[in-house]
Every structure is written in C-alpha cells, then in structure tokens.
Amino acid sequence: AQSVTQLGSHVSVSEGALVLLRCNYSSSVPPYLFWYVQYPNQGLQLLLKYTTGATLVKGINGFEAEFKKSETSFHLTKPSAHMSDAAEYFCAVTLYSGYSTLTFGKGTMLLVSP
Amino acid sequence: KAGVTQTPRYLIKTRGQQVTLSCSPISGHRSVSWYQQTPGQGLQFLFEYFSETQRNKGNFPGRFSGRQFSNSRSEMNVSTLELGDSALYLCASKADGGETQYFGPGTRLLVL
C-alpha cells in the first residue's frame, strides 16, 4: 500500500520569499505523484504531476517539484511567494496510469505575510 | 470543456436521515471517484465508478453507496446519517487510461 507524509501542517513565509513544501511517499511500485491546491470553500486544483520522464516538473503559478527516487521525495517549491499563494496544498500518490485511487497527505496550509 | 460539477453545494441534514449527492464529470470521462474530506481524517477515498460499475472501494461502512448512470453522471448516497458524516464530499473524474483526476467544487454536508 502507498502512503504520503507531508512535513508541517502549517508553513509561514513572507511575500517574495522561497516556498518549500515537503512531501515524502512510500510505494511498492514506481509512483505517480501529484500536488493539488485547495482554496477556501473550493475543490482541489491540480498544480503539477510526475508520471515518467523528467524528474523536475513545472506546474501552474510558478510552482515546480522534483521527484527524487533515492529520497522518496516530491517537494514543492516556488522561488517567490505571492499573497495569492495562501491556500492548503496536498501531495498525493497513485500507483499507475489508469488506477484511480489517490492517497493524499494530510495537507500543508501555506500562510503568506506581507 | 466544462469542469466537474457537483450539486448541491451545501446541505444540512439531521441524524438518521439519508442524503444523495450528485456529480457530473467532464464530458467524455467515464471514471468518477468520490472522496470524503474532514479536518480529522483528511482526504479519504470512498469509491470509484467506471462505465456504471463500481471498480474500487475504500474503507467505509455500507451506509455509503453510489451508482453511475449511462451518461457517466454519478450519485452517492449516505443512509442513516451520523454526526461524523459531516464533511466536504469531493467528486473527481478521469479520462480513460489517464492519470490525472479533476475535482469538482465539492458538496459540504452538515449533519445536526
């Protein structure tokens, strides 16, 4: 069975500072990895995904993540935080293309101060 | 293409009642999955339907059920509601063979 651990339920940064949200996974097979963002009273929006190929993936709104198999990590970064980035972020894993069960981490709330 | 839609957006029920939530997937998507989101348990997979058949099921009691229609629209039903069923229920759809699930805005259920 797969699992996801997100370190830090809350992360606070200043506007313009680097954003780093941590995600570690465990999976018995090479995983497919996702980051989703959730704004208040809304559903989940896909930020980026890793399936196969390039291990550094770029997503929307300037976010990127790097798949590191040796560290079983898929950390999310953004060079410069914006106030509009304040939201909850979820890392998720699934086993393979076509398999629909997503296993989510507990989420990290990103707080951005002016 | 229109995104995933869910109705209603908000519901208030009392203990013991039952509730039905509806989800319309992205056009052409035949896979529909349901998730429950609560502050304590986070996001948990309920079940997945594909071509009117339940293909996968999470670890929830039998009070939680669902179905899918020939147009891929899906409904989930919760019978004999309990206070702990208060949650945001999210529906997601996926293209055949694809790996990405696209989520709707959710239905927020409050059980009093």
mmCIF file with all atom_site columns, N, CA and C in Angstrom, chain A residues 56-95:
data_model
loop_
_atom_site.group_PDB
_atom_site.id
_atom_site.type_symbol
_atom_site.label_atom_id
_atom_site.label_alt_id
_atom_site.label_comp_id
_atom_site.label_asym_id
_atom_site.label_entity_id
_atom_site.label_seq_id
_atom_site.pdbx_PDB_ins_code
_atom_site.Cartn_x
_atom_site.Cartn_y
_atom_site.Cartn_z
_atom_site.occupancy
_atom_site.B_iso_or_equiv
_atom_site.pdbx_formal_charge
_atom_site.auth_seq_id
_atom_site.auth_comp_id
_atom_site.auth_asym_id
_atom_site.auth_atom_id
_atom_site.pdbx_PDB_model_num
ATOM 1   N N  . LEU A 1 56 ? 12.205 16.825 -12.847 1.00 0.00 ? 56 LEU A N  1
ATOM 2   C CA . LEU A 1 56 ? 11.823 18.174 -12.430 1.00 0.00 ? 56 LEU A CA 1
ATOM 3   C C  . LEU A 1 56 ? 10.608 18.570 -13.250 1.00 0.00 ? 56 LEU A C  1
ATOM 4   N N  . VAL A 1 57 ? 9.512  18.781 -12.577 1.00 0.00 ? 57 VAL A N  1
ATOM 5   C CA . VAL A 1 57 ? 8.281  19.114 -13.286 1.00 0.00 ? 57 VAL A CA 1
ATOM 6   C C  . VAL A 1 57 ? 7.824  20.516 -12.911 1.00 0.00 ? 57 VAL A C  1
ATOM 7   N N  . LYS A 1 58 ? 7.341  21.216 -13.906 1.00 0.00 ? 58 LYS A N  1
ATOM 8   C CA . LYS A 1 58 ? 6.859  22.572 -13.685 1.00 0.00 ? 58 LYS A CA 1
ATOM 9   C C  . LYS A 1 58 ? 5.335  22.579 -13.755 1.00 0.00 ? 58 LYS A C  1
ATOM 10  N N  . GLY A 1 59 ? 4.753  23.410 -12.911 1.00 0.00 ? 59 GLY A N  1
ATOM 11  C CA . GLY A 1 59 ? 3.307  23.477 -12.875 1.00 0.00 ? 59 GLY A CA 1
ATOM 12  C C  . GLY A 1 59 ? 2.794  24.887 -13.084 1.00 0.00 ? 59 GLY A C  1
ATOM 13  N N  . ILE A 1 60 ? 1.570  25.079 -12.655 1.00 0.00 ? 60 ILE A N  1
ATOM 14  C CA . ILE A 1 60 ? 0.964  26.393 -12.824 1.00 0.00 ? 60 ILE A CA 1
ATOM 15  C C  . ILE A 1 60 ? 1.421  27.339 -11.720 1.00 0.00 ? 60 ILE A C  1
ATOM 16  N N  . ASN A 1 61 ? 1.241  28.618 -11.977 1.00 0.00 ? 61 ASN A N  1
ATOM 17  C CA . ASN A 1 61 ? 1.516  29.662 -10.978 1.00 0.00 ? 61 ASN A CA 1
ATOM 18  C C  . ASN A 1 61 ? 2.959  29.682 -10.488 1.00 0.00 ? 61 ASN A C  1
ATOM 19  N N  . GLY A 1 62 ? 3.894  29.210 -11.300 1.00 0.00 ? 62 GLY A N  1
ATOM 20  C CA . GLY A 1 62 ? 5.301  29.286 -10.952 1.00 0.00 ? 62 GLY A CA 1
ATOM 21  C C  . GLY A 1 62 ? 5.811  28.193 -10.029 1.00 0.00 ? 62 GLY A C  1
ATOM 22  N N  . PHE A 1 63 ? 5.001  27.204 -9.712  1.00 0.00 ? 63 PHE A N  1
ATOM 23  C CA . PHE A 1 63 ? 5.427  26.112 -8.850  1.00 0.00 ? 63 PHE A CA 1
ATOM 24  C C  . PHE A 1 63 ? 6.161  25.044 -9.643  1.00 0.00 ? 63 PHE A C  1
ATOM 25  N N  . GLU A 1 64 ? 7.070  24.353 -8.970  1.00 0.00 ? 64 GLU A N  1
ATOM 26  C CA . GLU A 1 64 ? 7.737  23.204 -9.543  1.00 0.00 ? 64 GLU A CA 1
ATOM 27  C C  . GLU A 1 64 ? 8.039  22.201 -8.439  1.00 0.00 ? 64 GLU A C  1
ATOM 28  N N  . ALA A 1 65 ? 8.303  20.966 -8.856  1.00 0.00 ? 65 ALA A N  1
ATOM 29  C CA . ALA A 1 65 ? 8.616  19.912 -7.894  1.00 0.00 ? 65 ALA A CA 1
ATOM 30  C C  . ALA A 1 65 ? 9.599  18.964 -8.528  1.00 0.00 ? 65 ALA A C  1
ATOM 31  N N  . GLU A 1 66 ? 10.418 18.350 -7.700  1.00 0.00 ? 66 GLU A N  1
ATOM 32  C CA . GLU A 1 66 ? 11.417 17.407 -8.201  1.00 0.00 ? 66 GLU A CA 1
ATOM 33  C C  . GLU A 1 66 ? 11.199 16.044 -7.577  1.00 0.00 ? 66 GLU A C  1
ATOM 34  N N  . PHE A 1 67 ? 11.083 15.047 -8.428  1.00 0.00 ? 67 PHE A N  1
ATOM 35  C CA . PHE A 1 67 ? 10.950 13.662 -7.979  1.00 0.00 ? 67 PHE A CA 1
ATOM 36  C C  . PHE A 1 67 ? 12.340 13.110 -7.693  1.00 0.00 ? 67 PHE A C  1
ATOM 37  N N  . LYS A 1 68 ? 12.575 12.708 -6.445  1.00 0.00 ? 68 LYS A N  1
ATOM 38  C CA . LYS A 1 68 ? 13.856 12.111 -6.070  1.00 0.00 ? 68 LYS A CA 1
ATOM 39  C C  . LYS A 1 68 ? 13.583 10.712 -5.546  1.00 0.00 ? 68 LYS A C  1
ATOM 40  N N  . LYS A 1 69 ? 13.853 9.744  -6.393  1.00 0.00 ? 69 LYS A N  1
ATOM 41  C CA . LYS A 1 69 ? 13.551 8.355  -6.046  1.00 0.00 ? 69 LYS A CA 1
ATOM 42  C C  . LYS A 1 69 ? 14.371 7.905  -4.836  1.00 0.00 ? 69 LYS A C  1
ATOM 43  N N  . SER A 1 70 ? 15.638 8.283  -4.792  1.00 0.00 ? 70 SER A N  1
ATOM 44  C CA . SER A 1 70 ? 16.518 7.823  -3.709  1.00 0.00 ? 70 SER A CA 1
ATOM 45  C C  . SER A 1 70 ? 16.066 8.350  -2.349  1.00 0.00 ? 70 SER A C  1
ATOM 46  N N  . GLU A 1 71 ? 15.410 9.498  -2.357  1.00 0.00 ? 71 GLU A N  1
ATOM 47  C CA . GLU A 1 71 ? 14.936 10.098 -1.119  1.00 0.00 ? 71 GLU A CA 1
ATOM 48  C C  . GLU A 1 71 ? 13.423 9.890  -0.935  1.00 0.00 ? 71 GLU A C  1
ATOM 49  N N  . THR A 1 72 ? 12.802 9.239  -1.862  1.00 0.00 ? 72 THR A N  1
ATOM 50  C CA . THR A 1 72 ? 11.328 9.061  -1.893  1.00 0.00 ? 72 THR A CA 1
ATOM 51  C C  . THR A 1 72 ? 10.627 10.368 -1.570  1.00 0.00 ? 72 THR A C  1
ATOM 52  N N  . SER A 1 73 ? 11.056 11.417 -2.283  1.00 0.00 ? 73 SER A N  1
ATOM 53  C CA . SER A 1 73 ? 10.504 12.746 -2.003  1.00 0.00 ? 73 SER A CA 1
ATOM 54  C C  . SER A 1 73 ? 9.965  13.389 -3.270  1.00 0.00 ? 73 SER A C  1
ATOM 55  N N  . PHE A 1 74 ? 9.094  14.339 -3.061  1.00 0.00 ? 74 PHE A N  1
ATOM 56  C CA . PHE A 1 74 ? 8.496  15.101 -4.168  1.00 0.00 ? 74 PHE A CA 1
ATOM 57  C C  . PHE A 1 74 ? 8.126  16.467 -3.597  1.00 0.00 ? 74 PHE A C  1
ATOM 58  N N  . HIS A 1 75 ? 9.152  17.247 -3.238  1.00 0.00 ? 75 HIS A N  1
ATOM 59  C CA . HIS A 1 75 ? 8.934  18.533 -2.588  1.00 0.00 ? 75 HIS A CA 1
ATOM 60  C C  . HIS A 1 75 ? 8.487  19.593 -3.590  1.00 0.00 ? 75 HIS A C  1
ATOM 61  N N  . LEU A 1 76 ? 7.614  20.469 -3.136  1.00 0.00 ? 76 LEU A N  1
ATOM 62  C CA . LEU A 1 76 ? 7.065  21.541 -3.973  1.00 0.00 ? 76 LEU A CA 1
ATOM 63  C C  . LEU A 1 76 ? 7.780  22.846 -3.652  1.00 0.00 ? 76 LEU A C  1
ATOM 64  N N  . THR A 1 77 ? 8.196  23.586 -4.669  1.00 0.00 ? 77 THR A N  1
ATOM 65  C CA . THR A 1 77 ? 8.885  24.848 -4.438  1.00 0.00 ? 77 THR A CA 1
ATOM 66  C C  . THR A 1 77 ? 8.334  25.940 -5.354  1.00 0.00 ? 77 THR A C  1
ATOM 67  N N  . LYS A 1 78 ? 8.544  27.179 -4.884  1.00 0.00 ? 78 LYS A N  1
ATOM 68  C CA . LYS A 1 78 ? 8.261  28.353 -5.702  1.00 0.00 ? 78 LYS A CA 1
ATOM 69  C C  . LYS A 1 78 ? 9.258  29.410 -5.260  1.00 0.00 ? 78 LYS A C  1
ATOM 70  N N  . PRO A 1 79 ? 9.964  30.027 -6.207  1.00 0.00 ? 79 PRO A N  1
ATOM 71  C CA . PRO A 1 79 ? 11.053 30.941 -5.822  1.00 0.00 ? 79 PRO A CA 1
ATOM 72  C C  . PRO A 1 79 ? 10.585 32.154 -5.019  1.00 0.00 ? 79 PRO A C  1
ATOM 73  N N  . SER A 1 80 ? 9.399  32.662 -5.333  1.00 0.00 ? 80 SER A N  1
ATOM 74  C CA . SER A 1 80 ? 8.963  33.906 -4.713  1.00 0.00 ? 80 SER A CA 1
ATOM 75  C C  . SER A 1 80 ? 7.472  33.830 -4.411  1.00 0.00 ? 80 SER A C  1
ATOM 76  N N  . ALA A 1 81 ? 7.137  33.835 -3.128  1.00 0.00 ? 81 ALA A N  1
ATOM 77  C CA . ALA A 1 81 ? 5.737  33.684 -2.729  1.00 0.00 ? 81 ALA A CA 1
ATOM 78  C C  . ALA A 1 81 ? 4.943  34.949 -3.009  1.00 0.00 ? 81 ALA A C  1
ATOM 79  N N  . HIS A 1 82 ? 3.687  34.724 -3.358  1.00 0.00 ? 82 HIS A N  1
ATOM 80  C CA . HIS A 1 82 ? 2.749  35.819 -3.566  1.00 0.00 ? 82 HIS A CA 1
ATOM 81  C C  . HIS A 1 82 ? 1.596  35.636 -2.601  1.00 0.00 ? 82 HIS A C  1
ATOM 82  N N  . MET A 1 83 ? 0.964  36.747 -2.241  1.00 0.00 ? 83 MET A N  1
ATOM 83  C CA . MET A 1 83 ? -0.156 36.659 -1.303  1.00 0.00 ? 83 MET A CA 1
ATOM 84  C C  . MET A 1 83 ? -1.226 35.685 -1.791  1.00 0.00 ? 83 MET A C  1
ATOM 85  N N  . SER A 1 84 ? -1.418 35.622 -3.090  1.00 0.00 ? 84 SER A N  1
ATOM 86  C CA . SER A 1 84 ? -2.455 34.752 -3.643  1.00 0.00 ? 84 SER A CA 1
ATOM 87  C C  . SER A 1 84 ? -2.104 33.271 -3.536  1.00 0.00 ? 84 SER A C  1
ATOM 88  N N  . ASP A 1 85 ? -0.878 32.941 -3.097  1.00 0.00 ? 85 ASP A N  1
ATOM 89  C CA . ASP A 1 85 ? -0.493 31.528 -2.919  1.00 0.00 ? 85 ASP A CA 1
ATOM 90  C C  . ASP A 1 85 ? -1.008 30.953 -1.606  1.00 0.00 ? 85 ASP A C  1
ATOM 91  N N  . ALA A 1 86 ? -1.521 31.795 -0.736  1.00 0.00 ? 86 ALA A N  1
ATOM 92  C CA . ALA A 1 86 ? -2.042 31.305 0.546   1.00 0.00 ? 86 ALA A CA 1
ATOM 93  C C  . ALA A 1 86 ? -3.198 30.364 0.299   1.00 0.00 ? 86 ALA A C  1
ATOM 94  N N  . ALA A 1 87 ? -3.032 29.116 0.715   1.00 0.00 ? 87 ALA A N  1
ATOM 95  C CA . ALA A 1 87 ? -4.009 28.061 0.460   1.00 0.00 ? 87 ALA A CA 1
ATOM 96  C C  . ALA A 1 87 ? -3.507 26.796 1.141   1.00 0.00 ? 87 ALA A C  1
ATOM 97  N N  . GLU A 1 88 ? -4.272 25.724 0.991   1.00 0.00 ? 88 GLU A N  1
ATOM 98  C CA . GLU A 1 88 ? -3.813 24.431 1.502   1.00 0.00 ? 88 GLU A CA 1
ATOM 99  C C  . GLU A 1 88 ? -3.330 23.582 0.332   1.00 0.00 ? 88 GLU A C  1
ATOM 100 N N  . TYR A 1 89 ? -2.215 22.913 0.543   1.00 0.00 ? 89 TYR A N  1
ATOM 101 C CA . TYR A 1 89 ? -1.572 22.139 -0.513  1.00 0.00 ? 89 TYR A CA 1
ATOM 102 C C  . TYR A 1 89 ? -1.526 20.666 -0.120  1.00 0.00 ? 89 TYR A C  1
ATOM 103 N N  . PHE A 1 90 ? -1.891 19.832 -1.069  1.00 0.00 ? 90 PHE A N  1
ATOM 104 C CA . PHE A 1 90 ? -1.943 18.389 -0.833  1.00 0.00 ? 90 PHE A CA 1
ATOM 105 C C  . PHE A 1 90 ? -1.047 17.662 -1.822  1.00 0.00 ? 90 PHE A C  1
ATOM 106 N N  . CYS A 1 91 ? -0.234 16.780 -1.278  1.00 0.00 ? 91 CYS A N  1
ATOM 107 C CA . CYS A 1 91 ? 0.558  15.864 -2.090  1.00 0.00 ? 91 CYS A CA 1
ATOM 108 C C  . CYS A 1 91 ? -0.219 14.547 -2.161  1.00 0.00 ? 91 CYS A C  1
ATOM 109 N N  . ALA A 1 92 ? -0.195 13.908 -3.329  1.00 0.00 ? 92 ALA A N  1
ATOM 110 C CA . ALA A 1 92 ? -0.950 12.669 -3.490  1.00 0.00 ? 92 ALA A CA 1
ATOM 111 C C  . ALA A 1 92 ? -0.172 11.694 -4.363  1.00 0.00 ? 92 ALA A C  1
ATOM 112 N N  . VAL A 1 93 ? -0.451 10.413 -4.169  1.00 0.00 ? 93 VAL A N  1
ATOM 113 C CA . VAL A 1 93 ? 0.229  9.364  -4.928  1.00 0.00 ? 93 VAL A CA 1
ATOM 114 C C  . VAL A 1 93 ? -0.800 8.371  -5.463  1.00 0.00 ? 93 VAL A C  1
ATOM 115 N N  . THR A 1 94 ? -0.535 7.862  -6.637  1.00 0.00 ? 94 THR A N  1
ATOM 116 C CA . THR A 1 94 ? -1.309 6.746  -7.160  1.00 0.00 ? 94 THR A CA 1
ATOM 117 C C  . THR A 1 94 ? -0.331 5.771  -7.791  1.00 0.00 ? 94 THR A C  1
ATOM 118 N N  . LEU A 1 95 ? -0.795 4.557  -8.010  1.00 0.00 ? 95 LEU A N  1
ATOM 119 C CA . LEU A 1 95 ? 0.140  3.503  -8.377  1.00 0.00 ? 95 LEU A CA 1
ATOM 120 C C  . LEU A 1 95 ? 0.546  3.531  -9.839  1.00 0.00 ? 95 LEU A C  1
#
